[in-house]
Coordinates of C-alpha atoms in Angstrom, one line a residue:
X459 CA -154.2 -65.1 -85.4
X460 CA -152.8 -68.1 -83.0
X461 CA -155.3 -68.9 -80.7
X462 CA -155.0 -69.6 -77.0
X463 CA -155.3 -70.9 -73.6
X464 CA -156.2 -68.2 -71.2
X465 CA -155.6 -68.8 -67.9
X466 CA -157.2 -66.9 -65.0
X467 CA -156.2 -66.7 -61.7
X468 CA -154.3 -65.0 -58.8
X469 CA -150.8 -64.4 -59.3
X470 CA -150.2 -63.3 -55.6
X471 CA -151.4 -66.7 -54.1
X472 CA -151.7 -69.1 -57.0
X473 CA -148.4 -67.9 -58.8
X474 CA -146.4 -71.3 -58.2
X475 CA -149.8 -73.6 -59.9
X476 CA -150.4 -71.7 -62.5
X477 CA -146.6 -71.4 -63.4
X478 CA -146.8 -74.9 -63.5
X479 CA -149.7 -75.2 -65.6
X480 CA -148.8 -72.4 -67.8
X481 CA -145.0 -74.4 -68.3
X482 CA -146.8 -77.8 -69.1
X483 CA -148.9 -76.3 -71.7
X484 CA -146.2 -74.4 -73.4
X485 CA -144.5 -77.8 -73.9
X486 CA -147.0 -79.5 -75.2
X487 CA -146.8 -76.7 -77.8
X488 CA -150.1 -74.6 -76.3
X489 CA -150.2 -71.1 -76.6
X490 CA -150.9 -69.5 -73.4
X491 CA -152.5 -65.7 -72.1
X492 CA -152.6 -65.3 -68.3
X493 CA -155.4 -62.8 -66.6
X494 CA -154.3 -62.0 -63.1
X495 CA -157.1 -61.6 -60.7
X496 CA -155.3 -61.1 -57.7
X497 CA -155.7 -58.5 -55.1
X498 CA -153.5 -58.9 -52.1
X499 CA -150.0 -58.4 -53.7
X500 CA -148.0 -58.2 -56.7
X501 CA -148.0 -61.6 -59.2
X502 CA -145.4 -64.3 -59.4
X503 CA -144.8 -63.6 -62.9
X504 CA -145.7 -61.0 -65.4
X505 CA -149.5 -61.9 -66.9
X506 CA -150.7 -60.5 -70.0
X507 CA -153.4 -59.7 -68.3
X508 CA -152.7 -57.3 -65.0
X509 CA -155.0 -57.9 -62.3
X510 CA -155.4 -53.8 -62.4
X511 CA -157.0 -54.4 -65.9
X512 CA -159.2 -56.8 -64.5
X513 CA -160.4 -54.6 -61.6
X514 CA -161.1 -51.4 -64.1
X515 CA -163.0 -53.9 -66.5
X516 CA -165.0 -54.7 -63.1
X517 CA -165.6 -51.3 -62.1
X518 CA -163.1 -50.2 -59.8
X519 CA -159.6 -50.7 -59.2
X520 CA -156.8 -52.5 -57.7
X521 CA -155.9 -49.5 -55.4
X522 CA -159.7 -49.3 -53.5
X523 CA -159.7 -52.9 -53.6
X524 CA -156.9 -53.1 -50.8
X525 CA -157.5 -50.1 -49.2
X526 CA -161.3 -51.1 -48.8
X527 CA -159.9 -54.8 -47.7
X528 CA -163.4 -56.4 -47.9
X529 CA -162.6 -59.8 -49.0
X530 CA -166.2 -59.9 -50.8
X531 CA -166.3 -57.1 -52.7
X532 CA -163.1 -57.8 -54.0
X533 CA -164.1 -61.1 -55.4
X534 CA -167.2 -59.4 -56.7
X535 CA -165.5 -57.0 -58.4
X536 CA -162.5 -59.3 -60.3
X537 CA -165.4 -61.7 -61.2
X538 CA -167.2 -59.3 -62.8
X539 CA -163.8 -58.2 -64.6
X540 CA -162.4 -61.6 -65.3
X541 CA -165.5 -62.4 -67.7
X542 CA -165.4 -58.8 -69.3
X543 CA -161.8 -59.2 -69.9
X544 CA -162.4 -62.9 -71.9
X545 CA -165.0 -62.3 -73.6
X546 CA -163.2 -59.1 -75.0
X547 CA -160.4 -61.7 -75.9
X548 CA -163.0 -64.1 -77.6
X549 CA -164.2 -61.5 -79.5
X550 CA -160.6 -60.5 -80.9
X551 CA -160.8 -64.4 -81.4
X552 CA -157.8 -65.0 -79.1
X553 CA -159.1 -68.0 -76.7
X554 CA -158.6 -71.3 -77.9
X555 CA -159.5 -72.8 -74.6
X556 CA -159.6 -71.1 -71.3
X557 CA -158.1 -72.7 -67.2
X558 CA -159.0 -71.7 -63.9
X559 CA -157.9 -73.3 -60.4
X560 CA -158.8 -72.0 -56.9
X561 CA -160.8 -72.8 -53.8
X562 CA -164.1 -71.2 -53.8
X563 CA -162.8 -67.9 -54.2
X564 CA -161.0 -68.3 -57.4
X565 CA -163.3 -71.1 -59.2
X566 CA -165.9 -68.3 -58.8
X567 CA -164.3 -65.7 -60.5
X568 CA -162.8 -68.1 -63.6
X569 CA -166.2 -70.1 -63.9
X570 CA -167.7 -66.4 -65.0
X571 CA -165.2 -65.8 -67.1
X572 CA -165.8 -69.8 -68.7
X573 CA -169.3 -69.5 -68.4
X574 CA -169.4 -66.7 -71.1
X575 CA -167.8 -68.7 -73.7
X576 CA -169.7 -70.4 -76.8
X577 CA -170.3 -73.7 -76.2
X578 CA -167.6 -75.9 -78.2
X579 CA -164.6 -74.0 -76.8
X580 CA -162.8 -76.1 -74.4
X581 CA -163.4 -74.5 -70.1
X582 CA -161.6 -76.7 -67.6
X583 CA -161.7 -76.0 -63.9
X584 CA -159.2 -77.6 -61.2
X585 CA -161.4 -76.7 -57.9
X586 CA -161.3 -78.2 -54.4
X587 CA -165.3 -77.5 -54.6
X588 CA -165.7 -80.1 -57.4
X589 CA -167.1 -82.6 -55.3
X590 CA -169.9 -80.8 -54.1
X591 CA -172.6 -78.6 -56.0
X592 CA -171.0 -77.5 -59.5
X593 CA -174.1 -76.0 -60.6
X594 CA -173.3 -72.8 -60.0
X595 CA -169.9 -73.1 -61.6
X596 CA -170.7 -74.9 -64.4
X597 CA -174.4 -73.0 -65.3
X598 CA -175.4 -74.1 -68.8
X599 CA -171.7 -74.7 -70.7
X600 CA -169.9 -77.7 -71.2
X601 CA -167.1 -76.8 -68.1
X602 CA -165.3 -79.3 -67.2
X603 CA -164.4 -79.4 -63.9
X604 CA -161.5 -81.6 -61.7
X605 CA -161.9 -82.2 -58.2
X606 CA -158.0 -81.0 -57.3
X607 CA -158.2 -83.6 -53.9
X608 CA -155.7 -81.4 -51.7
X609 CA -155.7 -77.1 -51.7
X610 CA -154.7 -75.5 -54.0
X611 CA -151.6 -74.8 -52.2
X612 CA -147.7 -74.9 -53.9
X613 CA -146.2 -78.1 -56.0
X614 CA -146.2 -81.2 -54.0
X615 CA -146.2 -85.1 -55.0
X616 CA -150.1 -84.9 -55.3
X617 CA -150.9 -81.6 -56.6
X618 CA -148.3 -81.5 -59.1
X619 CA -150.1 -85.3 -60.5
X620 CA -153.8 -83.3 -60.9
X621 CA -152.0 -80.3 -62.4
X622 CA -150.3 -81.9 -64.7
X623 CA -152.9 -84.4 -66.0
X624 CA -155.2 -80.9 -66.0
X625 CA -152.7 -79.2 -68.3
X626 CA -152.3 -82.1 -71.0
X627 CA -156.3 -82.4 -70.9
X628 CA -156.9 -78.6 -71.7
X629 CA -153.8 -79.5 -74.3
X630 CA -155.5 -82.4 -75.8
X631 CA -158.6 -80.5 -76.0
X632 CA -157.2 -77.2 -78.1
X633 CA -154.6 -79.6 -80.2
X634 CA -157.7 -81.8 -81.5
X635 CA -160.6 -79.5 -81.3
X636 CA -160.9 -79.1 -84.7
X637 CA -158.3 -82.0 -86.3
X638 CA -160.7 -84.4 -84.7
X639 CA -164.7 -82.8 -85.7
X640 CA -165.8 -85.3 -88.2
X641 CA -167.0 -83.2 -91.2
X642 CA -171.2 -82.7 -90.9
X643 CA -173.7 -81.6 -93.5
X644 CA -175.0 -78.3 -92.8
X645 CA -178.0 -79.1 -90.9
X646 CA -181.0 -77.5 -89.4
X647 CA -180.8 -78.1 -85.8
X648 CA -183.7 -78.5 -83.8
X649 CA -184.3 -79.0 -79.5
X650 CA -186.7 -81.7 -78.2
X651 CA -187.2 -81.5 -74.5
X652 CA -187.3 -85.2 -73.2
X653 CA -188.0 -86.8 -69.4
X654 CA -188.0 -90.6 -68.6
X655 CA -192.3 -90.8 -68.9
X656 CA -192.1 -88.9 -72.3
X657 CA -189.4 -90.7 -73.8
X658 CA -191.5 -93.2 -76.3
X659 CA -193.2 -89.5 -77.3
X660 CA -189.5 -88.0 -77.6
X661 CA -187.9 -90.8 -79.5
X662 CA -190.1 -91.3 -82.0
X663 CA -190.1 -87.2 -82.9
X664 CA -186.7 -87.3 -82.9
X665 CA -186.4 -89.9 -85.1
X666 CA -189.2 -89.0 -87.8
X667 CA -187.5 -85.4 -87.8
X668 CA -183.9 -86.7 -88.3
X669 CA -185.6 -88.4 -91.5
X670 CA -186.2 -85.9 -92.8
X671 CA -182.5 -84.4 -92.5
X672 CA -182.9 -82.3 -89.4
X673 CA -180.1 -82.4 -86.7
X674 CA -181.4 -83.1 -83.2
X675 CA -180.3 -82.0 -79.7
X676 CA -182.3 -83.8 -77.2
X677 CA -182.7 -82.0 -73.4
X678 CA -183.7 -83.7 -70.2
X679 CA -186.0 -81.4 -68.7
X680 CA -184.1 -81.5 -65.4
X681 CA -184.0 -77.7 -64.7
X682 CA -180.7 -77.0 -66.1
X683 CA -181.8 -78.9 -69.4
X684 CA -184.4 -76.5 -70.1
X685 CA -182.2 -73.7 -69.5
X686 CA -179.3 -75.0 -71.5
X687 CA -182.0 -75.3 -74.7
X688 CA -182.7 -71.8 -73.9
X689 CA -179.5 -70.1 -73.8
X690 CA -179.0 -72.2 -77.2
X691 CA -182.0 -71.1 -78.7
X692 CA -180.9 -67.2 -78.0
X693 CA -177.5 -68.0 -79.5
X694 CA -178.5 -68.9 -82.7
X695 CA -177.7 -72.9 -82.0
X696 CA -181.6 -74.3 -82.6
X697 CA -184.0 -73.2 -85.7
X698 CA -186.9 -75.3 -84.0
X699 CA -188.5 -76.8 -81.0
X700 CA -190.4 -79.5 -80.1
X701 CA -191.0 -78.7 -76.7
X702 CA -192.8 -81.8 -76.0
X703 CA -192.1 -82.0 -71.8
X704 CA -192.7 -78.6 -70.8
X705 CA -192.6 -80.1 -66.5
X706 CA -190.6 -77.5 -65.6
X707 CA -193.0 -75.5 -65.4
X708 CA -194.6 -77.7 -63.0
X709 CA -191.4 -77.3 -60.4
X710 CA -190.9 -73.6 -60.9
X711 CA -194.6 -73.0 -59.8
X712 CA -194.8 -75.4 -57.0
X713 CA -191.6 -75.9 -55.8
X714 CA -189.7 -78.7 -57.4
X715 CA -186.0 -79.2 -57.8
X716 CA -186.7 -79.0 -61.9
X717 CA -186.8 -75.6 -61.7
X718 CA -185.6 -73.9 -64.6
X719 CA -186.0 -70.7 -64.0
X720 CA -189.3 -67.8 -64.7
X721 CA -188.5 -67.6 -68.1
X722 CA -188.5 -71.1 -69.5
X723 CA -190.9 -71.6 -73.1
X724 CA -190.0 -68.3 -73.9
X725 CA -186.9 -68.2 -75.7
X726 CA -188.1 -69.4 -79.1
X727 CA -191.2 -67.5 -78.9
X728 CA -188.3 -64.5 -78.8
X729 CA -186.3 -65.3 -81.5
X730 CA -188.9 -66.3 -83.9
X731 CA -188.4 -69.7 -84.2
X732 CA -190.9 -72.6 -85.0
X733 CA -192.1 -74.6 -82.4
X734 CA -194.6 -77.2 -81.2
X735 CA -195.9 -77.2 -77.5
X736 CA -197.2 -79.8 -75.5
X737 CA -197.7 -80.5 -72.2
X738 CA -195.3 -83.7 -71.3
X739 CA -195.2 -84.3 -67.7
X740 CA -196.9 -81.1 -66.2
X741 CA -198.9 -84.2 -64.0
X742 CA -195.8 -84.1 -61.6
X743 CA -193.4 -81.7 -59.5
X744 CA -190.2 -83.3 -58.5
X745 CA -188.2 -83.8 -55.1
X746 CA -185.4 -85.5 -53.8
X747 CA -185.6 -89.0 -51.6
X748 CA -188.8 -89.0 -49.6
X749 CA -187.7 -87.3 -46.3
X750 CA -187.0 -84.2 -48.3
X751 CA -190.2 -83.3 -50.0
X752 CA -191.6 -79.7 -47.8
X753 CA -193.5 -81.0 -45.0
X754 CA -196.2 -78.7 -46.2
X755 CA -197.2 -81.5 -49.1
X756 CA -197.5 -84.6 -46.5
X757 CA -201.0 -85.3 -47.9
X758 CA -199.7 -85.3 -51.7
X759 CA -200.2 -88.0 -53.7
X760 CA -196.5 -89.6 -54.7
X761 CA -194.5 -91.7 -57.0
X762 CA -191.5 -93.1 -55.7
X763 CA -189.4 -93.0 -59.8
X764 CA -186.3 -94.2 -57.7
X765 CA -184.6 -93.7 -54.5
X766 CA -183.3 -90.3 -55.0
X767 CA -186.6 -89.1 -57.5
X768 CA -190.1 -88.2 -55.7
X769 CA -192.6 -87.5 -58.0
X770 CA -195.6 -84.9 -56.5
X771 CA -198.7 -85.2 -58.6
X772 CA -200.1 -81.6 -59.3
X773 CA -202.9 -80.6 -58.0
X774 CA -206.4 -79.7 -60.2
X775 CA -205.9 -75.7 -59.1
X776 CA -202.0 -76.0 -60.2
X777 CA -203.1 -77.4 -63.6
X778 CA -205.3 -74.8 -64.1
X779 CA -202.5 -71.9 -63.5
X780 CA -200.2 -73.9 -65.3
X781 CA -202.3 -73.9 -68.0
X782 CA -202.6 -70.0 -68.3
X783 CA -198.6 -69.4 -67.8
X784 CA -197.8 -71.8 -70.5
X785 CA -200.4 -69.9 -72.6
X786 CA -199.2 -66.6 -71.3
X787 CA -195.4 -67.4 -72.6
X788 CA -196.8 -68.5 -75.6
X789 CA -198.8 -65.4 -76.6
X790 CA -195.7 -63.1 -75.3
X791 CA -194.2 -64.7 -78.6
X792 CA -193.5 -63.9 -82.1
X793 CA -192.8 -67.7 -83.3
X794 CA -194.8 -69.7 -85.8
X795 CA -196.4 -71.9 -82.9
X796 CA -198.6 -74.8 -82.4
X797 CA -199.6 -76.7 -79.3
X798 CA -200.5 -80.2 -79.0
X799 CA -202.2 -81.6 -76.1
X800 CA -202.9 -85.6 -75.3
X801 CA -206.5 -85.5 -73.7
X802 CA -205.6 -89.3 -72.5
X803 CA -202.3 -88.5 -70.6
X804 CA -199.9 -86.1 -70.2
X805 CA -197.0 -89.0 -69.1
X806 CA -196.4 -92.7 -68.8
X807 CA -197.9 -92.4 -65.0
X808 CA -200.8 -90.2 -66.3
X809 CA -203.2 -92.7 -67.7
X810 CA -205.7 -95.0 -67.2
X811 CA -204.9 -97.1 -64.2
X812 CA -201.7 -95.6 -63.7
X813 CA -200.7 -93.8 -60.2
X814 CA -200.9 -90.3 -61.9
X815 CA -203.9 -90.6 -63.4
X816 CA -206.1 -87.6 -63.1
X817 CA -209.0 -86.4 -65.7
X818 CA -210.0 -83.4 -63.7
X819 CA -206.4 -82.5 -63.6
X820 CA -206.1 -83.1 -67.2
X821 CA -209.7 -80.9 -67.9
X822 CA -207.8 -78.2 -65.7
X823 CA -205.1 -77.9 -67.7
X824 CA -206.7 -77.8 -70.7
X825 CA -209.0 -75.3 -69.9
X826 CA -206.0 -73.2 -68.2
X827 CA -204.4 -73.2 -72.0
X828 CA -207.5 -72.9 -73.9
X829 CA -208.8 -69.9 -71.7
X830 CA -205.3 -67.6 -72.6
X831 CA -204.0 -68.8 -75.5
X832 CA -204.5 -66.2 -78.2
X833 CA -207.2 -67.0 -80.9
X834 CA -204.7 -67.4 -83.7
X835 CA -202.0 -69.8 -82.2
X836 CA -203.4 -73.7 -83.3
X837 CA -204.0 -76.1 -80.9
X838 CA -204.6 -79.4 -81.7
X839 CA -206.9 -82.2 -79.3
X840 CA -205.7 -85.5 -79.5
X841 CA -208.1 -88.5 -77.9
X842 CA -204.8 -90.6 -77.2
X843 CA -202.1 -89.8 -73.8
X844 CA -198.7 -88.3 -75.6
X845 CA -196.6 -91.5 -75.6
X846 CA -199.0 -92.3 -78.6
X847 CA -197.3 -92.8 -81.4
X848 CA -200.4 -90.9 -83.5
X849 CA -199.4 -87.7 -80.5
X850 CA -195.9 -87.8 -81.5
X851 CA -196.3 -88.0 -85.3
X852 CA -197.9 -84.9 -85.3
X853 CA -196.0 -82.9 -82.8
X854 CA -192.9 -84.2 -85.7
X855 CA -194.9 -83.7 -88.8
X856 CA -196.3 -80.3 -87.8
X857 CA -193.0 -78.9 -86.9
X858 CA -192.1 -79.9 -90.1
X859 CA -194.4 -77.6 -91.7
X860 CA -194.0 -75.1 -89.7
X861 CA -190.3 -75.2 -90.8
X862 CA -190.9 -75.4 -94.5
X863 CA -193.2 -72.4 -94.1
X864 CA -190.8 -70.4 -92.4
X865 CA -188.1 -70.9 -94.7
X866 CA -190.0 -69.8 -97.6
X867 CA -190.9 -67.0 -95.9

């Protein structure tokens, strides 16, 4: 079965682009499948797709949509039918690579759609928002989006330079997806989570486990980092953790701009997966430049990590709760789990003589985890901070184990 590129957008406004795109692809040799998601009027040309599809697979139809005229509803409605309809077609292993274009409008509706696909499959988005926040088009998955300059608005000298060089990307991308993959061993893959003060910690894991054979994916705990080794984990991608910078706690409970979310730490403790715990970076909650940290923490102590990082050192009573949620996600588990924690620091700036330093906090913490954390989960007390390389050879040696144990059975 040939697969495709599946392009989704409105036929009614967005006919002449995606004609265009559709035509370029074709000669290049591309497959394509179009999914109409317009509303306001019939396509330029016939999809594969009809938008009236889309709208049932969204729960309603074409027919209330224009007599109801609400602009928002409408959108909610073909979004929620765009990504029903592709991931039907990735499951009949149709897509091959999948296009959207649009202002706001339409790069919300495809970046559902693109957002449901595995990881791996090529997801390119021509968008006149591509400039500004792409977080919520992008999520967790490898989109690739191309700030289209001008509007999305008929063939002209400019538009038809971005749509074209779009098209003979997405081409490039589905021609060589697989010609190009160099051939791997079949490898356990494991996550590490990873921030600039636990990187010493991080590296030297990452390079005792890969001696051992394992394949490594490394995440910046930056909020979406987290998230993305989550969603990963739940797909099947990652047999083991070493969750060494767990910060992101830190931001979800405070504040931060790390946030990733109430249910970070719990995905491996869901799917049964081994992992080792620590407690990397919970010292800190992170902001923006200065002038944007909440008035309401004016008599914080702060790290200024680099003109567009503020660093917020947590409090004694926030180490405490952190302590108890990270033990609390822990025990809500089924995983073969260990936790680690560095009595000397939890970070580069949490040590002696260093700005973050902070025993009590550290005592907090400790006691927060040691409080909840059920009687038969291991934790282990190390008198060294966790950039020690003695801290990170046995985070990396006892997730060995841990592995070998659960592979036996």
């Amino acid at each position: 079965m040939t697969k495709k590129a599946v392009l989704i957008g409105a036929l009614d406004t967005k006919g002449q682009e995606f004609l265009y795109v559709k035509e370029k692809l074709e000669a290049c040799g591309v497959a394509t499948l179009m999914v109409d998601t317009g509303v306001l009027g019939n396509p330029l040309f016939q999809p594969d797709v009809s938008a009236s599809e889309v709208a049932r697979a969204g729960g309603s139809s074409i027919e209330e949509l224009r007599s109801t005229n609400d602009r928002g509803t409408a959108i909610s409605v073909m979004t929620r039918g765009a990504a029903e309809i592709v991931a039907g077609l990735e499951k009949q292993g149709l897509v091959g690579a999948a296009f959207g274009m649009g202002g706001t409008a339409g790069t919300t509706v495809a970046a559902a759609a693109l957002q449901g696909l595995p990881i791996g499959v090529p997801k390119l988005l021509v968008s006149t928002v591509a400039s500004g926040n792409t977080k919520p088009y992008i999520g967790v998955k490898d989109v690739t989006m191309m700030y289209s300059v001008v509007d999305i608005a008929g063939i002209n000298q400019l538009s038809r330079r971005i749509l074209s060089n779009a098209a003979h990307a997405l081409a490039g991308m589905i021609t060589y997806m697989d010609t190009e993959q160099e051939t791997v061993e079949d490898k356990v893959t494991l996550g590490i989570t990873m921030f600039g003060v636990t990187t010493p910690c991080a590296t030297r894991v990452r390079e005792t486990l890969e001696r051992y054979g394992y394949d490594l994916l490394v995440f910046h705990a930056t909020g979406t980092g987290g998230l993305a080794m989550e969603e990963l984990i739940k797909a099947g991608y990652i047999q083991g953790v070493a969750d060494i910078t767990t910060t992101e706690l830190a931001d979800h409970l405070v504040g931060g701009i790390f946030d990733a979310g109430p249910n970070r730490l719990e995905a491996a403790g869901r799917s049964g997966i081994p992992q080792v715990v620590s407690v990397g970076a919970l010292d800190m909650v992170n902001f923006g430049p200065p002038e944007t940290v909440p008035t309401q923490f004016k008599e914080r102590s702060f790290y200024q990590h680099n003109p567009t990082t503020t660093l917020m050192r947590t409090t004694v009573s926030e180490n405490r709760e952190l302590g108890r949620l990270l033990a609390t996600k822990l025990n809500a588990g089924t995983a073969p789990t260990l936790v680690v924690f560095p009595k000397a620091g939890v970070s580069l700036l949490d040590m002696d003589a260093r700005p973050f330093d902070g025993k009590e906090e550290r005592q907090a913490l400790y006691e927060g985890i040691k409080e909840h954390l059920r009687s038969n989960i291991p934790m282990i007390d190390m008198e060294e901070d966790i950039n020690d390389p003695a801290v990170a050879d046995v985070i990396a040696e006892n997730l060995h184990k841990l592995l070998e144990l659960n592979k036996r059975g």
